[in-house]
mmCIF file of C-alpha atoms in Angstrom:
data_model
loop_
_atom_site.group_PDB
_atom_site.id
_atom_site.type_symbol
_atom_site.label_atom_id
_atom_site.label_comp_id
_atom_site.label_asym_id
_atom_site.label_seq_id
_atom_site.Cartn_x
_atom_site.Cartn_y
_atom_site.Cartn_z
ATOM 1 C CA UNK A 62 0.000 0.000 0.000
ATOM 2 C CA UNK A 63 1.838 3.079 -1.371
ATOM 3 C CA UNK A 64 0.869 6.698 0.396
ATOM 4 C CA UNK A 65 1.260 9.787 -1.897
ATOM 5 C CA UNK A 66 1.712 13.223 -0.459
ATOM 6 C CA UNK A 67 1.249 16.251 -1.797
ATOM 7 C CA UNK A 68 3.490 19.266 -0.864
ATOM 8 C CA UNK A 69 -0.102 21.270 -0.549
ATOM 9 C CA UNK A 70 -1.253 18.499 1.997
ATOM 10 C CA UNK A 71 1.794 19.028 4.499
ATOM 11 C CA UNK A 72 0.939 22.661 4.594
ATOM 12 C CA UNK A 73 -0.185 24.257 8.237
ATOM 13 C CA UNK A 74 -3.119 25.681 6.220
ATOM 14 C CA UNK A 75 -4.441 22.169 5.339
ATOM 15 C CA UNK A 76 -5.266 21.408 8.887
ATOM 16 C CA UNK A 77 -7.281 24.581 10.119
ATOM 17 C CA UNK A 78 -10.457 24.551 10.394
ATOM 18 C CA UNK A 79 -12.313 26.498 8.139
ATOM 19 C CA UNK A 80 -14.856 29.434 9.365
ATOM 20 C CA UNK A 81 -17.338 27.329 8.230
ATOM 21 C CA UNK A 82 -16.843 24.217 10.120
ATOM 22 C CA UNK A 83 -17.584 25.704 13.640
ATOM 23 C CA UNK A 84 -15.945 26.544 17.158
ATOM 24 C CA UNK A 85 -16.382 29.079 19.403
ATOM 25 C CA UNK A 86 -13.603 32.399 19.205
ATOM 26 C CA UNK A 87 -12.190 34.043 22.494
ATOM 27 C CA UNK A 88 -14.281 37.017 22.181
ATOM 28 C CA UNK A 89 -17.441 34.399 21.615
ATOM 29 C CA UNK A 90 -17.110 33.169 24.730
ATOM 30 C CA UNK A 91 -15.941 35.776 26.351
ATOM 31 C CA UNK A 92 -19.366 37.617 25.942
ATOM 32 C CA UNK A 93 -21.381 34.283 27.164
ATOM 33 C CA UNK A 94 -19.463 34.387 30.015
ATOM 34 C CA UNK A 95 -20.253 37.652 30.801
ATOM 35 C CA UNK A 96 -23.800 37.436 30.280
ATOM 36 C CA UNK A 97 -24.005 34.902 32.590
ATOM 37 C CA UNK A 98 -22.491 36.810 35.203
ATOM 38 C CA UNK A 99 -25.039 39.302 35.043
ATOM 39 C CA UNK A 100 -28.107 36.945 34.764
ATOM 40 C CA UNK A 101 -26.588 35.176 37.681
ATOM 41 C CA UNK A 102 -26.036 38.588 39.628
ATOM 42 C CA UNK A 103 -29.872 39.461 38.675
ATOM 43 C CA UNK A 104 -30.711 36.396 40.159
ATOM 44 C CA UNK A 105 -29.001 36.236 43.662
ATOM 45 C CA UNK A 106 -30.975 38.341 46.017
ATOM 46 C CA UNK A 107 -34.083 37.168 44.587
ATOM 47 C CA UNK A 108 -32.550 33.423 45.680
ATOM 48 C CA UNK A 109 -31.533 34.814 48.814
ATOM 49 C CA UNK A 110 -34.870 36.325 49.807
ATOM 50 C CA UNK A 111 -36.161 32.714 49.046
ATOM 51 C CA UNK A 112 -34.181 31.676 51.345
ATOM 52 C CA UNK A 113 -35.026 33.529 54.133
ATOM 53 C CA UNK A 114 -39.058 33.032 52.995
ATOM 54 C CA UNK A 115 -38.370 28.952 53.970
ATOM 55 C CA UNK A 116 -36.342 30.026 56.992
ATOM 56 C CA UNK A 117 -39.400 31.935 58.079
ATOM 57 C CA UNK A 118 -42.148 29.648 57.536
ATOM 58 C CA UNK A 119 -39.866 26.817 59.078
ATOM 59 C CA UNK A 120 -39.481 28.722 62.133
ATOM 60 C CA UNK A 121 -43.183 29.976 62.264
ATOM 61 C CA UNK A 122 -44.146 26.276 61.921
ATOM 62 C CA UNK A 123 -41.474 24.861 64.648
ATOM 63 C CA UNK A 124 -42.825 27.545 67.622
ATOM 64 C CA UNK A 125 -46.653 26.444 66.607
ATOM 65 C CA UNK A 126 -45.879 23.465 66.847
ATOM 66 C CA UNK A 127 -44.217 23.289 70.208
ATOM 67 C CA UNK A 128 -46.605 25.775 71.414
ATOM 68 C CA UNK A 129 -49.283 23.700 70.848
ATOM 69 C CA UNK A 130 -47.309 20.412 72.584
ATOM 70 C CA UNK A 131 -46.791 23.110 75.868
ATOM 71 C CA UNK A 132 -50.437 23.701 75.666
ATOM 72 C CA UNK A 133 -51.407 19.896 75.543
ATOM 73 C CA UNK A 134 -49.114 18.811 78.393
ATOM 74 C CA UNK A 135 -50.316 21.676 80.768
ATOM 75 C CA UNK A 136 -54.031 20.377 79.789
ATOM 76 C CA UNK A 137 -53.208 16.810 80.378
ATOM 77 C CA UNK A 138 -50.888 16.826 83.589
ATOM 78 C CA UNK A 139 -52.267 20.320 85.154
ATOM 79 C CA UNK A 140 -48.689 21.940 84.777
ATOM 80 C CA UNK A 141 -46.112 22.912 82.329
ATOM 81 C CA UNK A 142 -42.975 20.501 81.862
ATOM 82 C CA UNK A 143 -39.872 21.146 83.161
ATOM 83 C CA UNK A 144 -38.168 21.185 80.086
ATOM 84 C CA UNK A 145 -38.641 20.801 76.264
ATOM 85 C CA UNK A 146 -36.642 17.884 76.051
ATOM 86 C CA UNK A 147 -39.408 16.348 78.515
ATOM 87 C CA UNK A 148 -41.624 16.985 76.229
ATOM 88 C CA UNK A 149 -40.093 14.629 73.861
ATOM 89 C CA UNK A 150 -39.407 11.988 76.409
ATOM 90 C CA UNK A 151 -43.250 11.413 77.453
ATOM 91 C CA UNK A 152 -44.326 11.752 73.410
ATOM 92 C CA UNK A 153 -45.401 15.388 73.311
ATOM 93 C CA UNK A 154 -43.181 15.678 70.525
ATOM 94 C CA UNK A 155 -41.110 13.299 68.008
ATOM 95 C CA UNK A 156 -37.656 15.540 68.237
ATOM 96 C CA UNK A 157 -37.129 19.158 69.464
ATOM 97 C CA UNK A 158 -36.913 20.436 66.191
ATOM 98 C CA UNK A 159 -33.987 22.289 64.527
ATOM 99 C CA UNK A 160 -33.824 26.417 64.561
ATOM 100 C CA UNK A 161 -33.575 27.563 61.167
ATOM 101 C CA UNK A 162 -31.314 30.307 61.800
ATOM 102 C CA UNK A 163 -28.876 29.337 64.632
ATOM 103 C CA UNK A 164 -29.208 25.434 63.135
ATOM 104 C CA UNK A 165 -29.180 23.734 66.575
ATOM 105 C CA UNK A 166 -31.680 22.168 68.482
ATOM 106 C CA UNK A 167 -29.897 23.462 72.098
ATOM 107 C CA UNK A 168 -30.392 27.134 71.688
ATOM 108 C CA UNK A 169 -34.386 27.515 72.063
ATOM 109 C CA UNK A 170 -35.378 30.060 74.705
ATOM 110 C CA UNK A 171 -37.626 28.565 77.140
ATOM 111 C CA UNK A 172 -39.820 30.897 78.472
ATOM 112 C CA UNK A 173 -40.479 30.292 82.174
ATOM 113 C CA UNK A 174 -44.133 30.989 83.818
ATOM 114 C CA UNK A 175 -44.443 34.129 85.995
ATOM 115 C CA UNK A 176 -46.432 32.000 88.614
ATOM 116 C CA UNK A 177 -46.059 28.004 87.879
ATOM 117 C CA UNK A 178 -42.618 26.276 87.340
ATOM 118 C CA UNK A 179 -41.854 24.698 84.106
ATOM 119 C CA UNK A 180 -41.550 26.214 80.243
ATOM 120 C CA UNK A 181 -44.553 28.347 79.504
ATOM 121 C CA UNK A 182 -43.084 29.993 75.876
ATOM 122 C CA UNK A 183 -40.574 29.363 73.808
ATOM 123 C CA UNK A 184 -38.643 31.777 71.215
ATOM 124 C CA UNK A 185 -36.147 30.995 68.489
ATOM 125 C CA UNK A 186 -32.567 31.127 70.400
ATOM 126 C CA UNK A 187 -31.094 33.897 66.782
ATOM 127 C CA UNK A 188 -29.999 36.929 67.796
ATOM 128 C CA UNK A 189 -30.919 38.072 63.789
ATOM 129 C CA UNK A 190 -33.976 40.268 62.901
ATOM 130 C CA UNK A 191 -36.631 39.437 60.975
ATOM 131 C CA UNK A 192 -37.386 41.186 57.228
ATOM 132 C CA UNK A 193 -40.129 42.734 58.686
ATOM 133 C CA UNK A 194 -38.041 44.627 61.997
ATOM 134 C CA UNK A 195 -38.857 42.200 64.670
ATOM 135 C CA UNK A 196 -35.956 39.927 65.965
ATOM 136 C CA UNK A 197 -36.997 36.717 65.657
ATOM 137 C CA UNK A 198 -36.151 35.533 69.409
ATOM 138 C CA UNK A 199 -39.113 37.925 69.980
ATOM 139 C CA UNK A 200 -41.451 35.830 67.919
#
């Protein structure tokens, strides 16, 4: 099997790509590139906000819902437990949930009662404020 060459086929030209055949240049991508950055800038606080919108409702949802546990035990045993975590060792409630915004289960306030012992409130344990002024450990 016998291979003939051309001088014309050893040429650097040969090999390039022709404009027609496709890629991308520098200054191509370059301007995708960019235009992503500024979609993705657009986009940010908007995610963020989001963010805090779950945080919120998660929050809102965890106090109700130990709230509402603190009300049941006080109606069922005539007093107000001790502790949270007693509430979830007599089946009050599954887990002490998480805080949204300090991420622990340990840092809940609880509230005591003026006249009774025992947890009578409890707040979020974040020292952060709220979007709309209030600090959420006031909530």
């Amino acid at each position: 099997m016998n291979f003939i060459f051309h001088r014309s086929d050893l040429s650097p030209k040969a090999h390039r790509p022709s404009p027609a055949q496709g890629g991308f240049t520098l200054v191509e991508l370059m301007i995708v590139v960019t235009i992503a950055g500024i979609l993705i800038t657009l986009a940010e606080p908007s995610f963020r906000n989001s963010v805090v919108n779950a945080r919120e409702a998660v929050l809102k949802q965890d106090l109700f819902t130990m709230r509402d546990a603190i009300d049941q035990f006080r109606a069922d045993r005539g007093k107000y437990p001790t502790t949270l975590l007693e509430l979830k060792e007599v089946g009050y409630l599954k887990r002490i949930p998480v805080d949204p915004f300090t991420r622990s289960d340990g840092t809940w306030q609880e509230i005591p009662d003026q006249v009774e012992s025992g947890v009578f409130d409890v707040h979020s344990g974040s020292d952060l404020v709220a979007r709309d002024g209030t600090p959420y450990n006031y909530w």
